[in-house]
């Protein structure tokens, strides 16, 4: 009997450790997600060249479009994965992302470039599709370590990516990074096809297209308003229109989720304290990570000659030295966390300690940022916390959610991650733009905007405060998590494992 056709209980006892096939399977999934992780940094480094080539001032759409589609597609792909198979949806998402990257690589104009980048956003849900698939098909003994490695990476791409970005862009132009994504995704897709079996776990359900449209439109409206509010003006008609429309659509989605028999997202899941707080903590971790990755390069790449009290005037390739400690510590934190969970440590403690370490990293940078070695060390502290926090999320969900609802539940967490990552940096820069603009004539710096030393301290301290708030929320995660009730045993078929949602028991309070 193949692993893909075994019932849930058989998966847990099948095998006891690593095999060459499992190693290749994990490697291919991790490499896929490392491509996702480095895509943010690579596109950010290439953004000035992209904007100059297309002569556009709307470079922010390269990041916003990706986040929008990542947030919107998460719940849809999560439900489809639970219905039709996680491996199948993982490969479909990778294929769509490869097509999006191909469009970017050959885009004749900026509008086409944005379309391609938006389509690439479906790669974001591959994080939870990957660890949900591993949860179903890997032996139970190595599941905790595997999902921790998946969420934090092996560092094979993430650590050298800053150097790789500079080399590709300087020698082959910005299009080369999108060709790199195309080749990488195709290669990883083939490896997954030959090494990874399909999950036997199924959720017999129907896709809530109304809910998908309402939720997607609502998130899009709010994110567009928050992303472009600083440019358009917070009281501008367009900003308010997108914000009001987004909130109205989200309200309509919440109402529809209470009346539709099989909604896109089971709100009862979020009423479970463990899952709701996990989603919140995950959003904080990923949002603050995004904020750190935006603030640090601005801090260190600012010319010291401006006399602002910070900055070293380094270029993009030199900046890679500051990012390597952070990326390496994310990897180390994930591997350590996975081994600790495998030895019985509760993932709740990992989220608390991870967010606390991130807060410490933010506090240290805010207090002292005049020394290169110390900044590298502080970035490593924050990275170690990120590795712990990232790894805690899938392990917390595995504790609280039955296999049939892993991808669906993880998609809710994915929405929180993308939304907070889009909103938090914009909110912090709204504070900087309102109160901490450096008094430097724009003609001296070719129109660029700089902030005071106190402004950067406040920005990092805001990040520290958000991390600490997330850590306090993580403390409230129950010490003993009672898993959401799964399907009755008589609904599990040994050859085609399906679950009829009408017979799935309700949510148990933890």
Short mmCIF file of N, CA and C in Angstrom, two decimals, residues 233-347:
data_model
loop_
_atom_site.label_atom_id
_atom_site.label_comp_id
_atom_site.label_asym_id
_atom_site.label_seq_id
_atom_site.Cartn_x
_atom_site.Cartn_y
_atom_site.Cartn_z
N UNK A 233 -2.65 60.57 0.37
CA UNK A 233 -3.18 61.37 1.47
C UNK A 233 -4.25 60.57 2.19
N UNK A 234 -4.20 60.58 3.52
CA UNK A 234 -5.13 59.75 4.28
C UNK A 234 -6.57 60.22 4.17
N UNK A 235 -6.79 61.49 3.83
CA UNK A 235 -8.16 61.99 3.68
C UNK A 235 -8.59 62.09 2.22
N UNK A 236 -7.74 61.63 1.32
CA UNK A 236 -8.08 61.66 -0.11
C UNK A 236 -9.27 60.73 -0.38
N UNK A 237 -10.09 61.12 -1.37
CA UNK A 237 -11.28 60.34 -1.69
C UNK A 237 -10.95 58.91 -2.09
N UNK A 238 -9.86 58.72 -2.83
CA UNK A 238 -9.49 57.37 -3.26
C UNK A 238 -9.10 56.50 -2.07
N UNK A 239 -8.30 57.07 -1.14
CA UNK A 239 -7.91 56.31 0.05
C UNK A 239 -9.12 55.90 0.87
N UNK A 240 -9.99 56.88 1.14
CA UNK A 240 -11.18 56.59 1.93
C UNK A 240 -12.12 55.63 1.21
N UNK A 241 -12.21 55.78 -0.12
CA UNK A 241 -13.09 54.90 -0.88
C UNK A 241 -12.65 53.45 -0.81
N UNK A 242 -11.34 53.21 -1.02
CA UNK A 242 -10.83 51.84 -0.92
C UNK A 242 -10.99 51.29 0.50
N UNK A 243 -10.73 52.13 1.50
CA UNK A 243 -10.82 51.67 2.88
C UNK A 243 -12.25 51.31 3.26
N UNK A 244 -13.18 52.20 2.94
CA UNK A 244 -14.59 51.95 3.28
C UNK A 244 -15.12 50.73 2.52
N UNK A 245 -14.78 50.65 1.22
CA UNK A 245 -15.24 49.51 0.43
C UNK A 245 -14.65 48.21 0.96
N UNK A 246 -13.37 48.24 1.33
CA UNK A 246 -12.74 47.04 1.87
C UNK A 246 -13.38 46.59 3.16
N UNK A 247 -13.62 47.54 4.07
CA UNK A 247 -14.25 47.20 5.35
C UNK A 247 -15.66 46.66 5.12
N UNK A 248 -16.41 47.28 4.18
CA UNK A 248 -17.77 46.82 3.90
C UNK A 248 -17.77 45.39 3.35
N UNK A 249 -16.83 45.09 2.46
CA UNK A 249 -16.75 43.74 1.91
C UNK A 249 -16.35 42.72 2.98
N UNK A 250 -15.44 43.10 3.86
CA UNK A 250 -15.06 42.20 4.95
C UNK A 250 -16.23 41.95 5.89
N UNK A 251 -17.02 42.99 6.16
CA UNK A 251 -18.20 42.82 6.99
C UNK A 251 -19.20 41.88 6.32
N UNK A 252 -19.36 42.05 4.99
CA UNK A 252 -20.26 41.17 4.26
C UNK A 252 -19.76 39.72 4.28
N UNK A 253 -18.43 39.56 4.21
CA UNK A 253 -17.86 38.21 4.28
C UNK A 253 -18.13 37.57 5.64
N UNK A 254 -17.93 38.35 6.71
CA UNK A 254 -18.20 37.83 8.05
C UNK A 254 -19.65 37.38 8.18
N UNK A 255 -20.57 38.16 7.63
CA UNK A 255 -21.99 37.77 7.68
C UNK A 255 -22.22 36.50 6.87
N UNK A 256 -21.64 36.45 5.67
CA UNK A 256 -21.85 35.28 4.81
C UNK A 256 -21.29 34.02 5.45
N UNK A 257 -20.17 34.17 6.19
CA UNK A 257 -19.55 33.00 6.83
C UNK A 257 -20.43 32.41 7.92
N UNK A 258 -21.38 33.21 8.42
CA UNK A 258 -22.27 32.70 9.48
C UNK A 258 -23.53 32.05 8.91
N UNK A 259 -23.82 32.29 7.64
CA UNK A 259 -25.06 31.75 7.07
C UNK A 259 -24.81 30.68 6.03
N UNK A 260 -23.62 30.68 5.41
CA UNK A 260 -23.30 29.66 4.42
C UNK A 260 -22.92 28.37 5.14
N UNK A 261 -23.42 27.25 4.66
CA UNK A 261 -23.20 25.97 5.34
C UNK A 261 -21.73 25.59 5.38
N UNK A 262 -21.02 25.81 4.28
CA UNK A 262 -19.61 25.46 4.21
C UNK A 262 -18.80 26.68 3.78
N UNK A 263 -18.55 27.60 4.72
CA UNK A 263 -17.83 28.84 4.37
C UNK A 263 -16.37 28.59 4.03
N UNK A 264 -15.77 29.56 3.36
CA UNK A 264 -14.36 29.45 2.99
C UNK A 264 -13.49 29.26 4.21
N UNK A 265 -13.76 30.00 5.27
CA UNK A 265 -13.03 29.88 6.53
C UNK A 265 -14.04 29.63 7.64
N UNK A 266 -13.86 28.55 8.37
CA UNK A 266 -14.73 28.25 9.50
C UNK A 266 -14.37 29.19 10.65
N UNK A 267 -15.26 30.17 10.91
CA UNK A 267 -14.97 31.13 11.98
C UNK A 267 -14.87 30.46 13.33
N UNK A 268 -15.54 29.30 13.46
CA UNK A 268 -15.45 28.57 14.72
C UNK A 268 -14.01 28.17 15.03
N UNK A 269 -13.22 27.99 13.98
CA UNK A 269 -11.81 27.63 14.18
C UNK A 269 -11.09 28.73 14.94
N UNK A 270 -11.35 29.99 14.56
CA UNK A 270 -10.67 31.10 15.21
C UNK A 270 -11.15 31.32 16.63
N UNK A 271 -12.34 30.82 16.97
CA UNK A 271 -12.82 30.96 18.34
C UNK A 271 -12.08 30.02 19.29
N UNK A 272 -11.38 29.04 18.71
CA UNK A 272 -10.50 28.21 19.53
C UNK A 272 -9.32 29.08 19.95
N UNK A 273 -9.09 29.22 21.24
CA UNK A 273 -8.09 30.16 21.75
C UNK A 273 -6.70 29.86 21.22
N UNK A 274 -6.33 28.59 21.13
CA UNK A 274 -4.99 28.24 20.66
C UNK A 274 -4.78 28.69 19.21
N UNK A 275 -5.78 28.46 18.36
CA UNK A 275 -5.62 28.80 16.95
C UNK A 275 -5.67 30.31 16.74
N UNK A 276 -6.62 30.97 17.41
CA UNK A 276 -6.72 32.42 17.26
C UNK A 276 -5.46 33.14 17.69
N UNK A 277 -4.90 32.74 18.84
CA UNK A 277 -3.67 33.38 19.32
C UNK A 277 -2.46 32.99 18.48
N UNK A 278 -2.47 31.79 17.92
CA UNK A 278 -1.39 31.40 17.01
C UNK A 278 -1.41 32.28 15.77
N UNK A 279 -2.60 32.52 15.22
CA UNK A 279 -2.72 33.39 14.05
C UNK A 279 -2.22 34.79 14.38
N UNK A 280 -2.58 35.30 15.56
CA UNK A 280 -2.15 36.64 15.95
C UNK A 280 -0.63 36.70 16.11
N UNK A 281 -0.07 35.73 16.83
CA UNK A 281 1.37 35.72 17.04
C UNK A 281 2.14 35.56 15.74
N UNK A 282 1.62 34.74 14.84
CA UNK A 282 2.26 34.55 13.55
C UNK A 282 2.26 35.84 12.75
N UNK A 283 1.12 36.55 12.77
CA UNK A 283 1.07 37.83 12.07
C UNK A 283 2.08 38.82 12.61
N UNK A 284 2.22 38.87 13.93
CA UNK A 284 3.20 39.76 14.55
C UNK A 284 4.62 39.39 14.12
N UNK A 285 4.94 38.09 14.15
CA UNK A 285 6.29 37.65 13.80
C UNK A 285 6.64 38.03 12.37
N UNK A 286 5.76 37.73 11.43
CA UNK A 286 6.05 38.01 10.03
C UNK A 286 5.97 39.50 9.74
N UNK A 287 5.05 40.21 10.40
CA UNK A 287 4.96 41.65 10.19
C UNK A 287 6.19 42.38 10.68
N UNK A 288 6.67 42.02 11.87
CA UNK A 288 7.86 42.67 12.41
C UNK A 288 9.11 42.27 11.64
N UNK A 289 9.13 41.05 11.12
CA UNK A 289 10.25 40.65 10.27
C UNK A 289 10.30 41.52 9.01
N UNK A 290 9.12 41.78 8.42
CA UNK A 290 9.07 42.65 7.24
C UNK A 290 9.54 44.06 7.59
N UNK A 291 9.12 44.55 8.75
CA UNK A 291 9.54 45.89 9.17
C UNK A 291 11.05 45.96 9.36
N UNK A 292 11.64 44.94 9.98
CA UNK A 292 13.08 44.92 10.19
C UNK A 292 13.83 44.93 8.86
N UNK A 293 13.32 44.15 7.90
CA UNK A 293 14.00 44.05 6.60
C UNK A 293 13.90 45.34 5.80
N UNK A 294 12.92 46.18 6.11
CA UNK A 294 12.80 47.47 5.43
C UNK A 294 13.65 48.54 6.11
N UNK A 295 13.65 48.54 7.44
CA UNK A 295 14.35 49.59 8.18
C UNK A 295 15.87 49.45 8.14
N UNK A 296 16.38 48.21 8.28
CA UNK A 296 17.82 48.02 8.41
C UNK A 296 18.61 48.53 7.20
N UNK A 297 18.21 48.19 5.95
CA UNK A 297 19.00 48.72 4.82
C UNK A 297 18.97 50.24 4.73
N UNK A 298 17.83 50.86 5.05
CA UNK A 298 17.78 52.32 5.04
C UNK A 298 18.74 52.90 6.07
N UNK A 299 18.82 52.24 7.22
CA UNK A 299 19.69 52.72 8.30
C UNK A 299 21.15 52.67 7.91
N UNK A 300 21.60 51.54 7.38
CA UNK A 300 23.04 51.36 7.13
C UNK A 300 23.49 51.94 5.79
N UNK A 301 22.58 52.08 4.81
CA UNK A 301 22.98 52.57 3.49
C UNK A 301 22.93 54.09 3.37
N UNK A 302 22.41 54.77 4.38
CA UNK A 302 22.39 56.24 4.38
C UNK A 302 23.82 56.77 4.45
N UNK A 303 24.18 57.74 3.60
CA UNK A 303 25.55 58.28 3.63
C UNK A 303 25.89 58.92 4.97
N UNK A 304 27.03 58.57 5.52
CA UNK A 304 27.47 59.14 6.80
C UNK A 304 27.76 60.63 6.66
N UNK A 305 28.09 61.09 5.43
CA UNK A 305 28.43 62.49 5.20
C UNK A 305 27.26 63.44 5.48
N UNK A 306 26.05 62.90 5.53
CA UNK A 306 24.90 63.76 5.80
C UNK A 306 24.87 64.21 7.25
N UNK A 307 25.65 63.56 8.11
CA UNK A 307 25.74 63.98 9.51
C UNK A 307 24.47 63.77 10.31
N UNK A 308 23.73 62.71 9.99
CA UNK A 308 22.47 62.45 10.70
C UNK A 308 22.66 61.62 11.97
N UNK A 309 23.87 61.15 12.20
CA UNK A 309 24.13 60.35 13.39
C UNK A 309 24.03 58.87 13.15
N UNK A 310 23.79 58.47 11.93
CA UNK A 310 23.70 57.06 11.58
C UNK A 310 24.09 56.91 10.12
N UNK A 311 24.23 55.66 9.67
CA UNK A 311 24.51 55.39 8.27
C UNK A 311 25.99 55.23 7.97
N UNK A 312 26.27 54.32 7.02
CA UNK A 312 27.66 54.04 6.63
C UNK A 312 27.89 54.27 5.13
N UNK A 313 26.84 54.61 4.39
CA UNK A 313 27.00 54.89 2.97
C UNK A 313 27.43 53.70 2.14
N UNK A 314 27.02 52.48 2.50
CA UNK A 314 27.44 51.29 1.78
C UNK A 314 26.49 51.01 0.62
N UNK A 315 26.96 50.21 -0.36
CA UNK A 315 26.12 49.85 -1.49
C UNK A 315 25.39 48.54 -1.21
N UNK A 316 24.62 48.08 -2.21
CA UNK A 316 23.78 46.90 -2.02
C UNK A 316 24.61 45.64 -1.73
N UNK A 317 25.73 45.49 -2.44
CA UNK A 317 26.54 44.29 -2.22
C UNK A 317 27.18 44.30 -0.83
N UNK A 318 27.61 45.47 -0.38
CA UNK A 318 28.20 45.56 0.96
C UNK A 318 27.15 45.33 2.03
N UNK A 319 25.91 45.71 1.74
CA UNK A 319 24.84 45.51 2.71
C UNK A 319 24.61 44.03 2.99
N UNK A 320 24.99 43.17 2.05
CA UNK A 320 24.81 41.74 2.24
C UNK A 320 25.47 41.25 3.52
N UNK A 321 26.57 41.90 3.92
CA UNK A 321 27.27 41.49 5.14
C UNK A 321 26.39 41.66 6.38
N UNK A 322 25.46 42.62 6.33
CA UNK A 322 24.58 42.83 7.47
C UNK A 322 23.44 41.81 7.48
N UNK A 323 23.06 41.32 6.33
CA UNK A 323 21.94 40.40 6.25
C UNK A 323 22.33 38.95 6.50
N UNK A 324 23.58 38.59 6.23
CA UNK A 324 24.00 37.20 6.40
C UNK A 324 23.83 36.72 7.85
N UNK A 325 24.23 37.51 8.87
CA UNK A 325 24.01 37.03 10.25
C UNK A 325 22.53 36.81 10.55
N UNK A 326 21.68 37.71 10.04
CA UNK A 326 20.25 37.57 10.27
C UNK A 326 19.71 36.30 9.62
N UNK A 327 20.04 36.09 8.34
CA UNK A 327 19.54 34.91 7.62
C UNK A 327 20.08 33.62 8.24
N UNK A 328 21.36 33.62 8.59
CA UNK A 328 21.95 32.42 9.18
C UNK A 328 21.31 32.08 10.52
N UNK A 329 21.02 33.09 11.32
CA UNK A 329 20.40 32.83 12.63
C UNK A 329 18.95 32.39 12.50
N UNK A 330 18.25 32.85 11.46
CA UNK A 330 16.90 32.34 11.20
C UNK A 330 16.96 30.83 10.97
N UNK A 331 17.92 30.40 10.16
CA UNK A 331 18.09 28.97 9.87
C UNK A 331 18.45 28.20 11.14
N UNK A 332 19.43 28.72 11.89
CA UNK A 332 19.86 28.04 13.12
C UNK A 332 18.69 27.95 14.11
N UNK A 333 17.95 29.04 14.25
CA UNK A 333 16.81 29.04 15.16
C UNK A 333 15.77 28.01 14.78
N UNK A 334 15.51 27.87 13.47
CA UNK A 334 14.53 26.89 13.03
C UNK A 334 14.96 25.46 13.30
N UNK A 335 16.23 25.16 13.04
CA UNK A 335 16.73 23.81 13.26
C UNK A 335 16.72 23.47 14.76
N UNK A 336 17.19 24.41 15.59
CA UNK A 336 17.18 24.19 17.03
C UNK A 336 15.76 24.00 17.54
N UNK A 337 14.84 24.84 17.04
CA UNK A 337 13.45 24.75 17.48
C UNK A 337 12.84 23.40 17.12
N UNK A 338 13.10 22.93 15.91
CA UNK A 338 12.55 21.65 15.49
C UNK A 338 13.04 20.51 16.37
N UNK A 339 14.30 20.53 16.70
CA UNK A 339 14.84 19.48 17.57
C UNK A 339 14.28 19.57 18.98
N UNK A 340 14.07 20.78 19.47
CA UNK A 340 13.49 20.94 20.80
C UNK A 340 12.06 20.42 20.86
N UNK A 341 11.26 20.71 19.81
CA UNK A 341 9.89 20.22 19.77
C UNK A 341 9.89 18.69 19.70
N UNK A 342 10.81 18.12 18.90
CA UNK A 342 10.89 16.67 18.78
C UNK A 342 11.23 16.01 20.12
N UNK A 343 11.90 16.78 20.98
CA UNK A 343 12.27 16.25 22.30
C UNK A 343 11.25 16.60 23.38
N UNK A 344 10.11 17.16 22.96
CA UNK A 344 9.03 17.37 23.91
C UNK A 344 8.76 18.79 24.33
N UNK A 345 9.54 19.78 23.85
CA UNK A 345 9.28 21.16 24.23
C UNK A 345 8.01 21.66 23.54
N UNK A 346 7.16 22.34 24.28
CA UNK A 346 5.93 22.86 23.73
C UNK A 346 6.22 23.99 22.75
N UNK A 347 5.63 23.99 21.56
CA UNK A 347 5.85 25.08 20.60
C UNK A 347 5.37 26.42 21.10
#
